[in-house]
C-alpha angles and dihedrals in degrees: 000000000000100000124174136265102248102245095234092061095059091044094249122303091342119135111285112247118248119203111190128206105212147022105204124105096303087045103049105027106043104006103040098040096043089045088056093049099046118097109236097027132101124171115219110164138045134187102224132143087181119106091205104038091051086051090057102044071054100055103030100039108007096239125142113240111231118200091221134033084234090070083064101070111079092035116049135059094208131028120210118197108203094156126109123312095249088062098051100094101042091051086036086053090038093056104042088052097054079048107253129141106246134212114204127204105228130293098054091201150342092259137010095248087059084057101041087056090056090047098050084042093056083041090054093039092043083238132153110244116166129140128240101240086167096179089073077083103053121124099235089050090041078058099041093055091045083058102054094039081054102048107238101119099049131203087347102223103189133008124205117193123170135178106190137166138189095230100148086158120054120240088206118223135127092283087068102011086048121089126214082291082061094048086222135150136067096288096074092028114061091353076076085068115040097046090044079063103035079055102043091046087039113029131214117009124222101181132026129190120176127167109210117186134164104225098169132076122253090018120118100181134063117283101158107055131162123182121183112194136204116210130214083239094053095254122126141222129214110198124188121175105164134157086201110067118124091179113035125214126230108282079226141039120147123185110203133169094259109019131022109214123219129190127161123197133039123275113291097231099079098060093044095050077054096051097049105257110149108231088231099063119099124278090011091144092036118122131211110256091231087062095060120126119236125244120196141075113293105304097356091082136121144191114278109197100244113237122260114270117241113183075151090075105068082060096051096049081046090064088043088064107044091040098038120020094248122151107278115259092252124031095227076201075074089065105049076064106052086042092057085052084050101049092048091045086066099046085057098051089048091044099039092230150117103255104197111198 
């Protein structure tokens, strides 16, 4: 599936040229930044109707701003959607048709079926697709996965991950304002991502349970979720992703047959992409020490240096693909997956109900 970029289009080895749908939150703080600091990248293009916004893709990256996606596609060797999620599929569709790789945003799509489609469509074309599930890179997960291929952990039992927030008030916006033909709300936000790693540590799933309210005004999606998962192993998963959380659990807590895992804060790259850090300076993954998870059996624990983030790394595998035919840094085949486990997820909240697969 992965193809590769013929080398003339892209003027020899010169940087391939990325055109971005999309400048909001997705756009300027991950993909912008980590396009920038990948060899081999230059972003060229952004979809963007903001003046400001369009000043400041100038300034930062020197890209031109376009007004439509369809402007992308003679000019650009990679195409990045970025946009919200109920546009995925149709610019995913758009660009592989005018025959361009494409990068997606998570999630890929609102149902499997819808996946699976794009998929069969960059097979068809010999076209890189893969989607930018970027907290397969975090540092606590990193660890997680260094601790299972050790040893240390064990046979891991149960697994408890959690993204939550304190946001009493909305911030508005289509990811809370927006309805299912949004595909707003937690549960395919950072629901994407917790199931992706509950999936990837855990493997296949056979019954899935989740609980999705609305417990803010003014707000129409899911922002309080909650997704247990049986494993083919045995093993379970205990999912949160809530807006509404005055006292936050730990983002991390596995239960194995030898050690339990504790960790407590989010991954430090985020902040620092917010806060205007470039991905490419040194000891941008690092963690504090004093941030470092614990490793052990109820007081006989100890600190276990949390892995270096790598968010970079998707990028990079990015330019592997298109240059040189490599696997693309995320199966999109992973998330067809991960998207039948969310859609039945949501048939279970609204039926009150276990789904098995």
């Amino acid at each position: 599936m992965a193809g590769t970029v013929a080398a003339g289009k892209a003027g020899g080895e010169a940087d391939l040229r990325v055109g971005l749908v999309g400048y909001g939150v997705a756009g300027a703080f991950f993909h912008a930044p980590l396009i920038a600091a990948t060899p081999g990248l230059r972003l060229s293009s952004v979809v963007t109707r903001s003046p400001e916004r369009a000043a400041e893709v100038g300034e930062k990256y020197g890209a031109r701003a376009v007004g439509d996606a369809e402007e992308l596609w003679e000019s650009s060797d990679l195409v990045v959607v970025a946009s919200p999620n109920r546009t995925h599929v149709p610019l995913t569709e758009a660009a592989l048709r005018a025959g361009l790789p494409v990068v997606v945003d998570k999630p890929l799509a609102a149902t499997a079926r819808e996946a699976r489609g794009l998929i069969e469509l960059a097979g068809e074309r010999g076209l890189m697709l893969t989607v930018f599930q970027n907290r397969r890179w975090d540092g606590d997960f990193l660890t997680i996965r260094r601790l299972l291929s050790s040893g240390e952990l064990g046979a891991v039992n149960r697994l408890e991950s959690r993204f939550e927030r304190w946001r009493p008030t909305p911030k508005g916006g289509w990811r809370e304002a927006g309805g299912a033909d949004e595909v707003g709300g937690l549960l395919y936000d950072l629901g994407s991502h917790l199931v992706d790693q509950a999936l990837l540590l855990l493997g296949p799933v056979t019954h899935v349970y989740a609980e999705a309210d609305v417990r803010r005004p003014g707000v129409a999606s899911d922002d309080d979720v909650f997704v247990a998962l049986t494993h083919v192993s045995g093993a379970r998963s205990h999912l949160w992703a809530s807006a509404l959380a005055p006292r936050l659990g730990p983002r991390f807590r596995v239960l194995g047959s030898r050690a339990g895992y504790l960790k407590n804060g989010l991954d430090v790259q985020e902040e620092r992409l917010r806060a205007g850090l470039t991905p490419d300076s040194p000891g941008f993954g690092e963690e504090p020490q004093e941030r470092w998870g614990t490793l052990g059996v109820d007081e006989a624990d100890h600190p276990v240096r949390t892995e270096p983030g790598a968010y970079l790394d998707f990028y990079r595998g990015v330019v592997a693909s298109l240059r040189e035919g490599a696997p693309p840094p995320v199966d999109p085949e992973e998330t067809v997956e991960a998207l039948t486990v969310l859609e039945a997820a949501r048939r279970s909240a609204a039926e009150g109900r276990v789904v098995a697969l």
